[in-house]
Tab-separated table of C-alpha atoms in Angstrom:
chain	number	residue	atom	x	y	z
Y	955	MET	CA	0.000	0.000	0.000
Y	956	VAL	CA	2.764	2.386	0.981
Y	957	LEU	CA	4.737	1.288	-2.045
Y	958	LEU	CA	1.763	1.968	-4.300
Y	959	LYS	CA	1.423	5.437	-2.870
Y	960	VAL	CA	5.097	6.115	-3.464
Y	961	ILE	CA	4.859	4.922	-7.053
Y	962	ASP	CA	1.695	6.910	-7.597
Y	963	GLY	CA	3.282	9.977	-6.062
Y	964	SER	CA	6.416	9.677	-8.153
Y	965	GLY	CA	4.286	9.146	-11.249
Y	966	SER	CA	2.288	12.304	-10.638
Y	967	ASN	CA	5.518	14.180	-9.897
Y	968	ALA	CA	7.010	13.019	-13.164
Y	969	ARG	CA	3.841	14.043	-14.996
Y	970	ASP	CA	3.860	17.449	-13.311
Y	971	THR	CA	7.518	17.916	-14.184
Y	972	ARG	CA	6.849	16.974	-17.819
Y	973	GLN	CA	3.878	19.330	-18.044
Y	974	ALA	CA	5.899	22.151	-16.483
Y	975	ARG	CA	8.719	21.521	-18.941
Y	976	GLU	CA	6.343	21.532	-21.905
Y	977	LEU	CA	4.726	24.753	-20.712
Y	978	ASP	CA	8.189	26.218	-20.426
Y	979	TRP	CA	8.965	25.148	-23.997
Y	980	SER	CA	5.689	26.650	-25.228
Y	981	ILE	CA	6.553	29.982	-23.604
Y	982	LEU	CA	10.115	29.888	-24.970
Y	983	MET	CA	8.844	29.134	-28.490
Y	984	ALA	CA	6.281	31.932	-28.321
Y	985	ARG	CA	9.050	34.334	-27.289
Y	986	ALA	CA	11.299	33.001	-30.005
Y	987	GLN	CA	8.596	33.673	-32.605
Y	988	ASP	CA	8.617	37.271	-31.397
Y	989	GLY	CA	12.363	37.424	-32.052
Y	990	ASP	CA	13.835	36.607	-28.604
Y	991	ARG	CA	17.174	34.994	-29.521
Y	992	VAL	CA	18.112	34.057	-25.969
Y	993	ALA	CA	14.816	32.200	-25.487
Y	994	TYR	CA	15.299	30.464	-28.816
Y	995	HIS	CA	18.848	29.380	-27.956
Y	996	ARG	CA	17.636	28.039	-24.621
Y	997	LEU	CA	14.729	26.202	-26.255
Y	998	LEU	CA	16.882	24.484	-28.881
Y	999	THR	CA	19.466	23.543	-26.244
Y	1000	GLU	CA	16.775	22.078	-23.986
Y	1001	ILE	CA	14.991	20.084	-26.670
Y	1002	SER	CA	18.215	18.531	-28.036
Y	1003	PRO	CA	18.484	15.808	-25.339
Y	1004	PHE	CA	14.770	15.072	-25.801
Y	1005	LEU	CA	15.296	14.690	-29.556
Y	1006	ARG	CA	18.318	12.486	-28.864
Y	1007	SER	CA	16.118	10.205	-26.750
Y	1008	LEU	CA	13.702	9.932	-29.699
Y	1009	ALA	CA	16.400	9.321	-32.313
Y	1010	THR	CA	18.739	6.922	-30.469
Y	1011	PRO	CA	16.432	3.849	-30.380
Y	1012	ARG	CA	15.687	4.251	-34.083
Y	1013	LEU	CA	19.138	5.032	-35.441
Y	1014	ARG	CA	21.705	3.671	-32.917
Y	1015	ASP	CA	24.793	5.011	-34.714
Y	1016	GLY	CA	26.033	8.096	-32.850
Y	1017	ALA	CA	26.944	10.136	-35.913
Y	1018	ASP	CA	23.567	9.383	-37.528
Y	1019	VAL	CA	21.742	10.371	-34.336
Y	1020	GLU	CA	23.546	13.723	-34.247
Y	1021	ASP	CA	22.850	14.214	-37.954
Y	1022	ALA	CA	19.156	13.492	-37.382
Y	1023	ILE	CA	18.964	15.907	-34.421
Y	1024	GLN	CA	20.442	18.677	-36.553
Y	1025	ASP	CA	18.019	17.849	-39.362
Y	1026	ILE	CA	15.093	18.133	-36.920
Y	1027	LEU	CA	16.415	21.427	-35.502
Y	1028	LEU	CA	16.713	22.856	-39.017
Y	1029	THR	CA	13.137	21.765	-39.796
Y	1030	VAL	CA	11.879	23.342	-36.555
Y	1031	HIS	CA	13.656	26.531	-37.568
Y	1032	ALA	CA	12.219	26.449	-41.100
Y	1033	ILE	CA	8.584	26.050	-40.017
Y	1034	ARG	CA	8.651	27.778	-36.619
Y	1035	HIS	CA	5.862	30.106	-37.783
Y	1036	THR	CA	3.438	27.147	-37.900
Y	1037	TYR	CA	3.479	26.708	-34.110
Y	1038	ASP	CA	0.388	28.057	-32.335
Y	1039	PRO	CA	1.315	29.196	-28.776
Y	1040	ALA	CA	-2.229	28.406	-27.649
Y	1041	ARG	CA	-1.517	24.706	-28.204
Y	1042	PRO	CA	0.995	22.394	-26.463
Y	1043	PHE	CA	4.516	22.463	-27.892
Y	1044	ALA	CA	5.486	18.795	-27.426
Y	1045	PRO	CA	3.054	17.236	-29.972
Y	1046	TRP	CA	4.174	19.799	-32.561
Y	1047	LEU	CA	7.830	18.946	-31.946
Y	1048	VAL	CA	7.336	15.171	-31.736
Y	1049	THR	CA	5.442	15.072	-35.051
Y	1050	ILE	CA	8.242	16.978	-36.795
Y	1051	ALA	CA	10.889	14.734	-35.212
Y	1052	LYS	CA	9.123	11.488	-36.141
Y	1053	ARG	CA	8.517	12.712	-39.681
Y	1054	ARG	CA	12.204	13.537	-40.189
Y	1055	LEU	CA	13.313	10.226	-38.661
Y	1056	VAL	CA	10.929	8.264	-40.883
Y	1057	ASP	CA	12.191	10.136	-43.960
Y	1058	ARG	CA	15.762	9.335	-42.924
Y	1059	LEU	CA	15.017	5.628	-42.457
Y	1060	ARG	CA	13.178	5.504	-45.791
Y	1061	GLY	CA	16.172	7.108	-47.456
Y	1062	TRP	CA	18.410	4.415	-46.041
Y	1063	GLY	CA	15.992	1.761	-47.242
Y	1064	ARG	CA	16.187	3.166	-50.768
Y	1065	ILE	CA	19.994	3.227	-50.612
Y	1066	ARG	CA	20.116	-0.387	-49.410
Y	1067	ARG	CA	17.870	-1.482	-52.273
Y	1068	ARG	CA	20.010	0.237	-54.884
Y	1069	GLU	CA	23.515	-0.346	-53.560
Y	1070	VAL	CA	25.554	-3.482	-52.934
Y	1071	ALA	CA	27.989	-3.765	-50.053
Y	1072	MET	CA	31.632	-3.993	-51.092
Y	1073	GLU	CA	32.869	-7.543	-50.515
Y	1074	ARG	CA	36.396	-8.944	-50.709
Y	1075	GLU	CA	35.575	-10.395	-54.136
Y	1076	HIS	CA	34.963	-6.876	-55.478
Y	1077	GLU	CA	38.516	-5.795	-54.706
Y	1078	ALA	CA	40.190	-4.792	-57.956
Y	1079	VAL	CA	43.678	-5.644	-56.716
Y	1080	ALA	CA	44.425	-9.304	-56.330
Y	1081	GLU	CA	46.133	-10.407	-53.145
Y	1082	PRO	CA	49.694	-11.599	-53.568
Y	1083	GLN	CA	49.731	-15.359	-53.677
Y	1084	SER	CA	52.304	-16.661	-51.294
Y	1085	ASP	CA	52.625	-20.119	-52.747
Y	1086	THR	CA	53.382	-19.260	-56.368
Y	1087	GLY	CA	57.079	-18.862	-55.772
Y	1088	LEU	CA	57.079	-15.279	-57.108
Y	1089	ASP	CA	58.986	-13.684	-54.224
Y	1090	GLY	CA	62.224	-11.733	-54.633
Y	1091	HIS	CA	64.471	-14.729	-54.067
Y	1092	HIS	CA	62.823	-16.797	-56.791
Y	1093	LEU	CA	62.810	-13.853	-59.179
Y	1094	GLN	CA	66.534	-13.321	-58.636
Y	1095	ALA	CA	67.184	-17.019	-59.295
Y	1096	ALA	CA	65.055	-16.933	-62.422
Y	1097	VAL	CA	66.892	-13.899	-63.813
Y	1098	GLU	CA	70.209	-15.715	-63.325
Y	1099	THR	CA	69.024	-18.486	-65.625
Y	1100	LEU	CA	68.694	-16.041	-68.528
Y	1101	PRO	CA	71.433	-15.538	-71.153
Y	1102	PRO	CA	74.024	-12.867	-70.065
Y	1103	ALA	CA	72.907	-10.242	-72.635
Y	1104	GLN	CA	69.274	-10.547	-71.556
Y	1105	GLN	CA	70.278	-10.452	-67.862
Y	1106	LYS	CA	72.293	-7.275	-68.400
Y	1107	ALA	CA	69.565	-5.539	-70.407
Y	1108	LEU	CA	66.873	-6.496	-67.886
Y	1109	ARG	CA	68.896	-5.319	-64.857
Y	1110	LEU	CA	69.760	-1.938	-66.395
Y	1111	VAL	CA	66.400	-1.044	-67.966
Y	1112	LYS	CA	63.861	-2.705	-65.653
Y	1113	LEU	CA	65.519	-3.297	-62.275
Y	1114	GLN	CA	67.730	-0.164	-62.179
Y	1115	ASP	CA	65.176	1.864	-64.128
Y	1116	MET	CA	67.726	3.464	-66.460
Y	1117	SER	CA	66.713	5.121	-69.710
Y	1118	LEU	CA	67.532	3.211	-72.896
Y	1119	LYS	CA	70.154	5.843	-73.803
Y	1120	ASP	CA	71.955	5.576	-70.431
Y	1121	ALA	CA	71.690	1.780	-70.473
Y	1122	SER	CA	73.176	1.803	-73.985
Y	1123	HIS	CA	76.162	3.845	-72.712
Y	1124	ALA	CA	76.601	1.606	-69.665
Y	1125	SER	CA	76.368	-1.714	-71.498
Y	1126	GLY	CA	77.842	-0.899	-74.923
Y	1127	MET	CA	74.729	-2.404	-76.559
Y	1128	SER	CA	72.713	-0.421	-79.088
Y	1129	VAL	CA	69.282	0.860	-78.090
Y	1130	VAL	CA	67.640	-1.593	-80.477
Y	1131	ALA	CA	69.615	-4.503	-79.042
Y	1132	LEU	CA	68.645	-3.449	-75.530
Y	1133	LYS	CA	64.973	-3.361	-76.463
Y	1134	VAL	CA	65.152	-6.786	-78.089
Y	1135	ASN	CA	67.014	-8.316	-75.126
Y	1136	VAL	CA	64.598	-6.841	-72.541
Y	1137	HIS	CA	61.647	-8.119	-74.552
Y	1138	ARG	CA	63.146	-11.600	-74.815
Y	1139	ALA	CA	64.075	-11.638	-71.129
Y	1140	LEU	CA	60.516	-10.771	-70.113
Y	1141	LYS	CA	59.125	-13.424	-72.440
Y	1142	ASN	CA	61.452	-16.034	-70.955
Y	1143	LEU	CA	60.557	-15.051	-67.381
Y	1144	GLN	CA	56.862	-15.128	-68.209
Y	1145	ARG	CA	57.184	-18.636	-69.643
Y	1146	LEU	CA	59.286	-19.771	-66.692
Y	1147	PHE	CA	56.813	-18.558	-64.045
Y	1148	SER	CA	53.724	-19.703	-65.900
Y	1149	ASP	CA	55.280	-23.216	-65.960
Y	1150	ARG	CA	55.771	-22.997	-62.189
Y	1151	ILE	CA	52.239	-21.755	-61.463
Y	1152	GLN	CA	50.643	-24.529	-63.531
Y	1153	PRO	CA	49.529	-27.323	-61.163
L	646	MET	CA	29.827	18.072	-39.767
L	647	ILE	CA	29.053	21.112	-37.628
L	648	ASP	CA	28.566	20.462	-33.884
L	649	THR	CA	24.990	20.638	-32.628
L	650	PRO	CA	25.757	23.462	-30.109
L	651	ASP	CA	27.363	25.462	-32.940
L	652	LEU	CA	24.292	24.859	-35.124
L	653	ILE	CA	22.013	26.009	-32.287
L	654	ALA	CA	24.115	29.150	-31.843
L	655	THR	CA	23.920	29.825	-35.589
L	656	LEU	CA	20.146	29.325	-35.715
L	657	ALA	CA	19.615	31.517	-32.640
L	658	SER	CA	21.756	34.306	-34.057
L	659	ASP	CA	19.789	34.050	-37.313
L	660	MET	CA	16.481	34.316	-35.419
L	661	LYS	CA	14.118	36.988	-36.674
L	662	PRO	CA	10.531	37.638	-35.562
L	663	VAL	CA	8.106	35.530	-37.583
L	664	LYS	CA	4.486	36.100	-38.513
L	665	ARG	CA	2.431	33.276	-37.033
L	666	LEU	CA	0.035	31.461	-39.330
L	667	GLN	CA	-3.632	32.289	-39.051
L	668	PRO	CA	-5.859	29.430	-37.843
L	669	PRO	CA	-6.319	26.825	-40.599
L	670	LEU	CA	-10.053	27.499	-40.943
L	671	VAL	CA	-9.398	31.210	-41.583
L	672	ARG	CA	-6.751	30.381	-44.186
L	673	ALA	CA	-9.019	27.823	-45.852
L	674	LEU	CA	-11.810	30.405	-46.028
L	675	GLY	CA	-9.351	32.830	-47.622
L	676	TRP	CA	-8.500	30.292	-50.317
L	677	LEU	CA	-12.185	29.470	-50.853
L	678	GLY	CA	-12.923	33.202	-51.130
L	679	PHE	CA	-10.331	33.405	-53.914
L	680	ALA	CA	-12.001	30.397	-55.582
L	681	ALA	CA	-15.412	32.098	-55.380
L	682	LEU	CA	-13.965	35.294	-56.877
L	683	LEU	CA	-12.340	33.307	-59.673
L	684	LEU	CA	-15.587	31.509	-60.519
L	685	ALA	CA	-17.459	34.825	-60.459
L	686	LEU	CA	-14.952	36.366	-62.891
L	687	ILE	CA	-15.220	33.385	-65.242
L	688	ALA	CA	-19.022	33.590	-64.999
L	689	VAL	CA	-18.941	37.274	-65.943
L	690	ASN	CA	-16.531	36.585	-68.786
L	691	ARG	CA	-18.104	33.392	-70.142
L	692	GLY	CA	-21.653	33.544	-68.873
L	693	ILE	CA	-23.324	30.653	-67.048
L	694	ARG	CA	-25.077	27.867	-68.957
L	695	PRO	CA	-28.490	29.074	-70.210
L	696	ASP	CA	-30.500	26.263	-68.638
L	697	LEU	CA	-28.879	26.434	-65.188
L	698	GLY	CA	-32.099	27.584	-63.440
L	699	ASP	CA	-34.074	24.645	-64.817
L	700	ARG	CA	-31.324	22.143	-64.081
L	701	LEU	CA	-30.960	23.287	-60.470
L	702	ARG	CA	-34.634	22.356	-59.927
L	703	GLU	CA	-33.724	18.772	-60.792
L	704	THR	CA	-32.837	16.839	-57.659
L	705	ALA	CA	-30.079	14.820	-59.291
L	706	PHE	CA	-28.246	17.826	-60.751
L	707	ALA	CA	-28.702	19.906	-57.602
L	708	THR	CA	-27.467	17.058	-55.381
L	709	ARG	CA	-24.494	16.393	-57.633
L	710	THR	CA	-23.451	20.041	-57.744
L	711	ALA	CA	-23.997	20.609	-54.021
L	712	ALA	CA	-22.048	17.448	-53.142
L	713	ALA	CA	-19.173	18.480	-55.430
L	714	LEU	CA	-19.135	21.954	-53.854
L	715	ALA	CA	-19.176	20.449	-50.339
L	716	THR	CA	-16.338	18.090	-51.306
L	717	GLY	CA	-14.266	21.030	-52.543
L	718	ILE	CA	-14.887	23.124	-49.426
L	719	LEU	CA	-14.293	20.288	-46.940
L	720	ALA	CA	-11.210	18.991	-48.771
L	721	ALA	CA	-9.699	22.474	-48.694
L	722	ILE	CA	-10.354	22.796	-44.955
L	723	ALA	CA	-8.886	19.318	-44.357
L	724	ALA	CA	-5.743	20.166	-46.349
L	725	PHE	CA	-5.140	23.361	-44.349
L	726	VAL	CA	-5.683	21.604	-41.016
L	727	VAL	CA	-3.576	18.517	-41.799
L	728	SER	CA	-0.729	20.655	-43.123
L	729	LEU	CA	0.049	21.631	-39.510
L	730	PRO	CA	2.336	19.262	-37.589
L	731	ASP	CA	0.258	18.890	-34.430
L	732	ARG	CA	-3.175	18.159	-35.949
L	733	SER	CA	-4.808	14.752	-36.172
L	734	LYS	CA	-4.652	12.809	-39.438
L	735	LEU	CA	-8.350	12.018	-38.946
L	736	TRP	CA	-9.081	15.417	-40.495
L	737	LEU	CA	-8.280	13.745	-43.822
L	738	LEU	CA	-11.645	11.976	-43.540
L	739	LEU	CA	-13.554	15.279	-43.473
L	740	PRO	CA	-14.404	15.404	-47.226
L	741	VAL	CA	-15.119	11.659	-47.505
L	742	PRO	CA	-18.909	11.734	-46.815
L	743	ALA	CA	-19.486	14.506	-49.368
L	744	LEU	CA	-17.209	12.737	-51.854
L	745	VAL	CA	-19.139	9.479	-51.438
L	746	VAL	CA	-22.474	11.288	-51.993
L	747	TRP	CA	-21.104	13.063	-55.065
L	748	LEU	CA	-19.534	10.039	-56.765
L	749	SER	CA	-22.399	7.699	-55.919
L	750	ASN	CA	-24.846	10.266	-57.325
L	751	VAL	CA	-22.852	10.531	-60.539
L	752	GLY	CA	-22.557	6.751	-60.765
L	753	TYR	CA	-26.254	6.164	-60.064
L	754	GLN	CA	-27.347	8.762	-62.619
L	755	CYS	CA	-25.102	7.274	-65.273
L	756	LEU	CA	-26.354	3.768	-64.473
L	757	THR	CA	-30.071	4.555	-64.515
L	758	HIS	CA	-30.243	7.412	-67.042
L	759	TRP	CA	-27.434	6.716	-69.427
L	760	VAL	CA	-27.504	9.455	-71.994
L	761	VAL	CA	-25.710	8.489	-75.140
L	762	ILE	CA	-23.545	11.091	-76.773
L	763	GLY	CA	-25.345	11.996	-79.984
L	764	PRO	CA	-23.852	13.720	-82.996
L	765	GLU	CA	-24.544	17.083	-81.365
L	766	GLY	CA	-23.946	15.788	-77.830
L	767	VAL	CA	-20.384	16.921	-77.822
L	768	SER	CA	-18.536	19.083	-80.264
L	769	PRO	CA	-14.808	19.697	-80.470
L	770	GLY	CA	-15.477	23.353	-79.734
L	771	GLU	CA	-17.320	22.553	-76.504
L	772	ALA	CA	-14.577	20.166	-75.430
L	773	VAL	CA	-11.976	22.878	-75.964
L	774	ARG	CA	-14.090	25.380	-73.990
L	775	CYS	CA	-14.468	22.813	-71.189
L	776	PHE	CA	-10.720	22.263	-71.148
L	777	SER	CA	-9.985	25.979	-71.058
L	778	THR	CA	-12.379	26.378	-68.100
L	779	LEU	CA	-10.613	23.491	-66.377
L	780	VAL	CA	-7.224	25.179	-66.814
L	781	LEU	CA	-8.505	28.676	-65.909
L	782	THR	CA	-10.032	27.351	-62.699
L	783	GLY	CA	-7.633	24.586	-61.705
L	784	LEU	CA	-4.297	26.231	-62.397
L	785	PRO	CA	-4.648	29.416	-60.270
L	786	LEU	CA	-6.278	27.458	-57.427
L	787	SER	CA	-3.494	24.848	-57.471
L	788	CYS	CA	-0.753	27.476	-57.572
L	789	LEU	CA	-2.254	29.437	-54.679
L	790	LEU	CA	-2.752	26.257	-52.645
L	791	CYS	CA	0.868	25.220	-53.252
L	792	PHE	CA	2.054	28.644	-52.138
L	793	MET	CA	-0.140	28.711	-49.012
L	794	LEU	CA	0.793	25.161	-47.948
L	795	ARG	CA	4.476	25.240	-48.955
L	796	TYR	CA	5.691	24.647	-45.362
L	797	ALA	CA	4.104	21.169	-45.486
L	798	ALA	CA	6.780	20.046	-47.969
L	799	VAL	CA	9.026	18.925	-45.086
L	800	LEU	CA	6.275	17.111	-43.176
L	801	GLN	CA	3.540	15.130	-44.914
L	802	PRO	CA	3.343	16.568	-48.423
L	803	ALA	CA	1.592	13.620	-50.076
L	804	ALA	CA	-1.498	13.631	-47.826
L	805	VAL	CA	-1.779	17.426	-47.980
L	806	ALA	CA	-1.239	17.540	-51.747
L	807	ILE	CA	-3.799	14.836	-52.521
L	808	THR	CA	-6.432	16.366	-50.212
L	809	GLY	CA	-5.815	19.852	-51.581
L	810	SER	CA	-5.943	18.556	-55.144
L	811	LEU	CA	-9.252	16.856	-54.383
L	812	GLY	CA	-10.562	20.280	-53.348
L	813	VAL	CA	-9.270	21.875	-56.564
L	814	GLY	CA	-10.714	19.057	-58.683
L	815	ALA	CA	-14.139	19.218	-57.036
L	816	LEU	CA	-14.407	23.005	-57.394
L	817	THR	CA	-13.293	22.733	-61.028
L	818	ALA	CA	-16.020	20.146	-61.611
L	819	VAL	CA	-18.551	22.604	-60.100
L	820	ALA	CA	-17.291	25.288	-62.477
L	821	LEU	CA	-17.705	22.957	-65.457
L	822	SER	CA	-21.258	22.098	-64.376
L	823	LEU	CA	-22.159	25.795	-64.053
L	824	PHE	CA	-20.647	27.027	-67.302
L	825	HIS	CA	-21.002	24.164	-69.763
L	826	THR	CA	-23.873	22.034	-71.013
L	827	ILE	CA	-22.608	18.623	-70.049
L	828	ASP	CA	-25.586	16.274	-70.111
L	829	ALA	CA	-24.267	13.116	-71.751
L	830	SER	CA	-23.327	10.524	-69.117
L	831	ALA	CA	-19.870	9.877	-70.524
L	832	MET	CA	-19.182	13.618	-70.508
L	833	ILE	CA	-20.357	13.954	-66.898
L	834	LEU	CA	-18.083	11.097	-65.869
L	835	MET	CA	-15.146	12.504	-67.773
L	836	TRP	CA	-15.447	16.132	-66.726
L	837	ASN	CA	-16.489	15.478	-63.116
L	838	VAL	CA	-14.805	12.271	-61.956
L	839	GLY	CA	-12.007	12.473	-64.515
L	840	THR	CA	-11.115	16.026	-63.543
L	841	THR	CA	-11.022	15.180	-59.844
L	842	ALA	CA	-8.998	12.018	-60.447
L	843	MET	CA	-6.576	13.958	-62.631
L	844	PHE	CA	-5.979	16.644	-60.011
L	845	GLY	CA	-5.633	13.978	-57.312
L	846	ALA	CA	-3.024	12.133	-59.374
L	847	LEU	CA	-1.140	15.363	-60.119
L	848	GLY	CA	-1.136	16.151	-56.407
L	849	ALA	CA	0.167	12.681	-55.561
L	850	PHE	CA	2.967	12.763	-58.136
L	851	PHE	CA	4.022	16.413	-58.146
L	852	GLY	CA	2.630	17.834	-54.896
L	853	ARG	CA	5.789	17.380	-52.862
L	854	THR	CA	7.985	18.789	-55.622
L	855	ALA	CA	5.719	21.795	-56.170
L	856	MET	CA	5.436	22.635	-52.470
L	857	GLY	CA	9.176	22.157	-52.019
L	858	TRP	CA	9.840	24.448	-54.975
L	859	ALA	CA	7.539	27.110	-53.505
L	860	ALA	CA	9.189	26.732	-50.085
L	861	ASP	CA	12.677	27.120	-51.594
L	862	ARG	CA	11.634	30.253	-53.492
L	863	MET	CA	10.079	31.862	-50.420
L	864	SER	CA	12.740	30.911	-47.854
């Protein structure tokens, strides 16, 4: 019995507090409509936690919740002239908030229907395959199996990244000979590694 | 993304006194007053149908016209009320009884007294005049309604647009009944029900865009 009274009392207190708060918001909004910036700042600051409590269960993600709150505040600002001070403020605010949250959720729904999540298979760059034998050590060994002219041309032009002219000076080979030897070296390496990769 | 406290500070510093909206009934009466003025101007310019007095003595015609007029008035009131965030959606049902009476009357008349379109029943000239009346009535009313309800673009534009368009369509149908001799059943269906359905569809498809456009221009 005592417990019931306590619960009842706390319930009526909570209701009184809520009604007082809503009356306060109504007065602040009425003042804001008349151009009171301080009242408006106070109102928006006070309703933000309330809006957060509405948005959090629906959106969960913190950044989205904050985004939604700002969206609702901007809507309140845009249509603040539609509020009638003779009527309670909370239903006016809650309707706007729910409408914006529903629009946000619908927007996400549309995005989910039209977009596909990026999976590992969609990656454009293939992962290096560790068991193909294409590491630096194997490459070095493979280059050493090439004829000396091809080895020299490949090292200068591809591995040391020299220009054909500089490589020609360094090796004594003509530019044309360099080109031919690099081409043949690459062909040989390609054939060598493709033989290794074949099961 | 800007912080919420910074946004609040920005909005508060941007705060200017605003003119509160009049009660929705007052605003709806304003729009209906404009509609009445528009119909009066068209009546002066075009002249009403010559047999209007006789037709109004017929129960079916009088009921149909009165129900269409009531649908237009009630739909307009409903649109203005529902456009506000804190009003019940049940207001959308306000024009339904009048709409049911109107459409059932039209349907019953067509079913029991089907009047076939004869060679002189409809002429291309009359159809063009009907269409011009439809545009002259419907276009200004739609534009004004879009302008007056532009703030609803961010809330529930579809319901407001469809209800408002129903009002425009019904009043346009009244105008057609007053100014044009539409006695063939197919013509009554087309110019009454067809007009209302057309405005309703336009409201459903383009209402949000139109109200949003008006809101952007006026912000």
